[in-house]
Amino acid sequence: MKILSKEQFAYDVASIGSYVDQVGGELLSKALIGGTTAKYANVRLGVKGTQALNLLNSTAYFNDGTCGWDPSGTTTFTQSNITTCPEKYNEALCYKDLYDTYQSMLMAPGQTSETVPFEQQIADLKVKQIQQRIEQQLWQATTGTSCFNGLKTLIASGQTGIAVSASGTTFSPTAAYGVNGNPITEVDKLINALDDNAMSREDLVVFMSYSNFRLYVQALVKANFFLNYIGSTDVTSMMEATHPSTNVKIVPTIGLNGSNAVVIGPREYIVIGFDLLSDHEKLVIWYSKDFDELRLRANYNYGVTIAKFGSTAYFATNGLA
């Protein structure tokens, strides 16, 4: 008769490291802020290279209502050019580089692969990076490194038709309303620097960095202005507020991140040029049999300018760098 002995039936895992599931989780891509300025600007499509921006101005003189004909007044057409810079994005992905990584478990069987894992997430991230690049350049570009000057250079002290607010001061989280440095007060001073004709417009927009926008929103809350002034917010794409007792929109842009500059102007007079608006929103990915790799390509162009009418101050800056 077979003798059955009692044994301890249990795993001894003391020498085995903890299991880490590297393929079961969702891929998290880097969070990036997309473009915001184009949503608050006059966008012109079909611009290749340089295109003239046609401006209309008029001076009216009024005479006494007597008999006779007294011609007076002038109608003036002027032009300001908008120049766009072509850019491209090219990248190659060799699927064989993944064979020694966890992503090989997600690949189809065989030694030839015309796709790679997480292809859509890769494409989405690249598109966001392109949009971020454009947003930054619309503000930070200079003719020294690009083919146009960005808005930070165009809307700066010393430029014709650009006003400077009185005693522009860096935003402070502790300054009370009415004191220099209070974000609400600083925006008040920016609006007051504009020409009267500009103040009557219904499309004025204030641009600032994201850090300054958060200080501005905190100042609204402290002053009990948060109700009805802060709309729906999305920190990954767009935030917006309306300055108290005005129709002026307040929006942040990554183009001013790292800067204390705050500017204001009418959205109609901020002109952004693209050839196709969709060019910077799409990325083509294909498998190249010639090179046995996946290739990514995007071609797009962009540029910006502002419309100015002599010395009339339709734009203003706080004068800070």
C-alpha positions as a printed Julia matrix, in Angstrom:
321×3 Matrix{Float64}:
   0.0     0.0     0.0
   1.28    3.44   -0.97
   2.0     5.65    1.98
   0.76    9.23    1.51
   2.76   11.83    3.34
   1.52   15.28    4.18
   3.29   18.04    2.23
   2.94   21.83    2.22
   1.43   22.67   -1.16
   2.21   26.4    -1.51
   4.32   28.57   -3.8
   7.69   29.69   -2.58
   8.06   33.11   -4.26
  10.63   34.67   -2.01
  13.25   34.78   -4.77
  10.92   36.04   -7.5
  10.4    39.75   -8.1
   6.94   41.25   -8.16
   5.12   40.96  -11.48
   4.61   44.17  -13.4
   2.0    44.19  -16.18
   3.62   46.29  -18.9
   1.05   45.72  -21.62
  -2.35   45.79  -19.96
  -2.55   49.43  -18.99
  -3.67   52.4   -21.06
  -0.92   54.46  -22.64
  -0.83   57.96  -21.14
   0.57   60.62  -23.46
   2.17   63.86  -22.41
  -0.41   66.54  -21.72
   0.12   69.57  -23.94
  -1.74   72.83  -24.33
  -2.85   73.34  -27.9
  -3.32   76.55  -29.81
  -5.57   79.26  -28.4
  -4.66   82.51  -30.18
  -6.25   81.55  -33.5
  -9.6    81.23  -31.71
  -9.36   84.92  -30.8
  -8.03   86.29  -34.06
  -8.94   87.05  -37.65
  -7.79   83.92  -39.51
  -6.98   84.24  -43.22
  -6.74   81.05  -45.29
  -5.09   80.45  -48.64
  -1.99   82.43  -47.72
   1.15   81.14  -49.42
   4.28   83.15  -48.71
   3.37   86.84  -48.36
  -0.06   88.37  -48.85
  -1.17   91.99  -48.65
  -3.59   92.95  -45.9
  -5.79   95.72  -47.3
  -6.8    98.42  -44.83
  -9.44  101.13  -45.19
  -9.34  104.42  -43.32
 -11.25  107.65  -43.71
 -11.19  111.22  -42.48
 -14.5   113.08  -42.54
 -14.87  116.88  -42.47
 -18.29  118.41  -41.95
 -19.4   121.79  -43.36
 -22.15  124.26  -42.59
 -25.42  123.53  -44.36
 -25.19  126.38  -46.9
 -25.8   126.32  -50.63
 -23.0   125.12  -52.85
 -20.63  122.19  -53.01
 -17.74  122.01  -50.56
 -15.84  118.75  -51.11
 -13.82  117.62  -48.1
 -12.68  114.48  -46.37
 -10.41  111.68  -47.5
 -10.72  107.95  -48.05
  -7.44  106.1   -47.73
  -6.46  102.59  -48.69
  -3.25  101.2   -47.24
  -1.62   97.8   -47.14
   0.24   95.78  -44.56
   1.83   92.47  -45.48
   1.38   89.19  -43.67
   4.19   86.7   -44.23
   3.83   82.99  -43.52
   6.67   80.54  -42.86
   6.47   77.0   -44.25
   7.46   74.24  -41.85
   7.45   70.46  -41.94
   7.71   67.57  -39.52
   9.37   64.29  -40.59
  10.01   61.23  -38.45
  10.77   57.57  -39.11
   9.78   54.68  -36.81
  11.62   51.37  -37.17
   9.32   48.68  -35.83
  12.25   46.31  -35.31
  13.51   48.57  -32.54
  10.54   47.34  -30.5
  11.41   43.63  -30.65
  13.39   43.71  -27.39
  10.76   45.75  -25.53
   7.39   45.0   -23.97
   5.69   46.46  -27.05
   6.72   43.39  -29.06
   3.91   41.57  -27.24
   1.45   43.97  -28.86
   2.75   43.47  -32.38
   1.31   41.16  -35.01
   3.13   37.89  -35.69
   5.75   37.95  -38.43
   8.98   39.76  -39.23
   7.32   42.52  -41.26
   5.03   44.99  -39.54
   3.22   47.82  -41.27
   1.91   49.27  -38.02
   3.28   49.94  -34.55
   1.54   49.79  -31.17
  -0.22   52.95  -30.02
  -0.02   54.44  -33.5
  -3.06   56.7   -32.99
  -1.78   58.0   -29.66
   1.58   58.79  -31.28
  -0.15   60.71  -34.07
  -2.37   62.64  -31.65
   0.64   63.67  -29.55
   2.59   64.86  -32.6
  -0.36   66.99  -33.74
  -0.54   68.62  -30.3
   3.18   69.32  -30.44
   2.79   70.98  -33.85
  -0.06   73.12  -32.54
   2.01   74.08  -29.52
   4.93   75.03  -31.75
   2.69   77.29  -33.84
   1.15   78.92  -30.76
   4.57   79.72  -29.33
   5.87   81.09  -32.62
   2.84   83.31  -33.17
   3.99   85.2   -30.08
   7.73   84.63  -29.77
   8.99   84.62  -33.39
  11.37   87.34  -34.53
  12.72   88.06  -37.99
  16.13   87.09  -36.69
  15.07   83.44  -36.46
  11.86   83.36  -38.49
  10.27   85.1   -41.47
   7.93   87.25  -39.35
   7.74   89.02  -36.0
   5.42   87.49  -33.43
   2.77   89.33  -31.45
   5.05   89.94  -28.49
   7.3    92.01  -30.76
   4.46   93.62  -32.71
   2.55   94.7   -29.57
   5.43   96.27  -27.68
   6.24   99.68  -26.26
   7.87  102.0   -28.76
   5.84  100.7   -31.71
   3.53  103.08  -33.58
  -0.09  102.66  -32.56
   0.78  100.71  -29.39
  -0.14  102.29  -26.06
   1.55  101.45  -22.76
  -0.45  101.18  -19.55
   0.48  103.45  -16.66
   2.99  101.91  -14.25
   2.65   98.37  -15.58
   3.46   96.05  -12.68
   4.0    92.31  -12.3
   0.92   90.49  -11.03
   0.93   89.96   -7.27
  -1.26   87.43   -5.41
  -1.41   89.7    -2.35
  -1.97   93.19   -3.83
  -5.41   94.59   -3.06
  -7.67   95.94   -5.77
  -6.68   99.49   -6.73
  -3.03   98.86   -5.88
  -0.36   98.35   -8.52
   0.21   94.64   -9.02
  -3.37   93.57   -8.39
  -4.26   91.57  -11.54
  -7.7    93.17  -11.93
  -6.23   96.65  -11.49
  -3.48   95.9   -14.02
  -6.06   94.89  -16.64
  -8.07   98.05  -15.84
  -4.97  100.14  -16.56
  -4.37   98.26  -19.8
  -7.91   98.98  -21.01
  -7.62  102.64  -19.99
  -4.5   103.04  -22.13
  -6.44  102.36  -25.33
  -7.75  105.04  -27.66
 -11.43  105.91  -27.14
 -12.25  104.39  -30.53
 -10.73  101.11  -29.4
 -12.65  101.09  -26.12
 -15.93  101.1   -28.02
 -15.14   97.84  -29.77
 -16.88   94.64  -28.75
 -14.04   92.25  -29.6
 -11.25   93.3   -27.24
  -9.12   90.44  -25.9
  -6.42   90.48  -23.21
  -3.64   87.9   -23.56
  -1.36   86.77  -20.74
   0.62   83.73  -19.59
  -1.08   80.8   -17.89
   0.53   81.6   -14.55
  -0.7    85.19  -14.74
  -4.15   83.98  -15.76
  -4.35   81.84  -12.63
  -3.36   84.83  -10.5
  -6.03   86.86  -12.3
  -8.7    84.23  -11.6
  -7.64   84.04   -7.95
  -7.96   87.83   -7.72
 -11.49   87.59   -9.14
 -12.44   85.02   -6.52
 -10.97   87.08   -3.67
 -12.94   90.1    -4.88
 -16.13   88.02   -5.19
 -16.14   88.58   -8.94
 -16.02   84.9    -9.79
 -19.77   84.54  -10.39
 -20.73   85.13  -14.05
 -17.18   86.13  -15.01
 -15.47   82.76  -15.3
 -17.02   80.47  -17.89
 -16.39   76.79  -18.48
 -12.69   76.0   -18.24
 -10.45   73.3   -19.66
  -6.82   73.54  -18.6
  -5.7    71.33  -21.49
  -7.05   73.55  -24.25
  -8.68   76.87  -23.39
  -9.57   78.97  -20.38
 -11.45   82.23  -20.59
 -12.81   84.92  -18.3
 -14.67   88.17  -18.84
 -13.26   91.24  -17.12
 -15.76   92.61  -14.54
 -18.23   95.19  -15.84
 -16.79   95.01  -19.38
 -17.1    92.86  -22.48
 -13.32   92.29  -22.58
 -12.23   88.66  -22.77
  -9.21   87.45  -20.77
  -7.39   84.42  -22.16
  -4.05   82.73  -21.48
  -1.57   81.63  -24.12
   1.56   79.5   -23.89
   3.11   82.06  -26.22
   3.51   84.33  -23.18
   4.52   81.65  -20.69
   7.61   82.73  -18.8
   6.81   86.37  -19.55
   5.1    89.1   -17.51
   3.88   90.83  -20.66
   0.12   91.39  -20.84
  -1.4    92.85  -24.01
  -4.81   93.85  -25.31
  -6.25   94.36  -28.77
  -9.29   93.72  -31.0
  -9.48   90.21  -32.37
 -10.4    91.52  -35.83
  -7.07   93.35  -36.07
  -4.99   90.31  -35.05
  -4.51   88.57  -38.38
  -3.17   85.01  -38.58
  -2.43   83.45  -41.94
  -2.53   79.77  -42.92
  -2.72   78.05  -46.26
  -5.14   75.42  -44.95
  -6.36   75.48  -41.37
  -6.37   71.68  -41.35
  -2.69   71.4   -42.34
  -1.48   71.69  -38.75
  -4.25   69.42  -37.5
  -3.28   66.3   -39.41
  -0.29   64.01  -39.58
   0.18   61.4   -42.29
   1.58   58.01  -41.25
   2.41   55.31  -43.78
   4.53   52.2   -44.16
   7.44   52.67  -46.57
   8.37   49.41  -48.32
  11.48   51.06  -49.74
  12.9    51.74  -46.29
  10.96   49.11  -44.32
   9.82   51.62  -41.69
   6.86   53.76  -40.74
   7.11   57.41  -41.7
   5.37   60.48  -40.27
   4.93   63.71  -42.2
   3.24   67.05  -41.71
   3.53   70.14  -43.93
   2.04   73.46  -42.83
   2.63   77.22  -42.78
   1.64   80.1   -40.54
   2.27   83.76  -39.88
   0.8    86.72  -38.0
   0.53   90.48  -38.16
  -1.66   93.22  -36.72
  -3.66   95.91  -38.46
  -2.7    99.43  -37.43
  -4.29  102.72  -38.42
  -1.68  105.41  -37.94
  -1.06  106.35  -34.33
  -4.53  105.36  -33.08
  -3.91  103.0   -30.18
  -6.05   99.93  -30.82
  -3.47   97.82  -28.97
  -1.78   98.27  -25.61
   0.85   96.5   -23.53
   1.86   96.68  -19.87
   5.43   97.29  -21.06
   6.9    94.31  -19.2
   9.22   91.73  -20.73
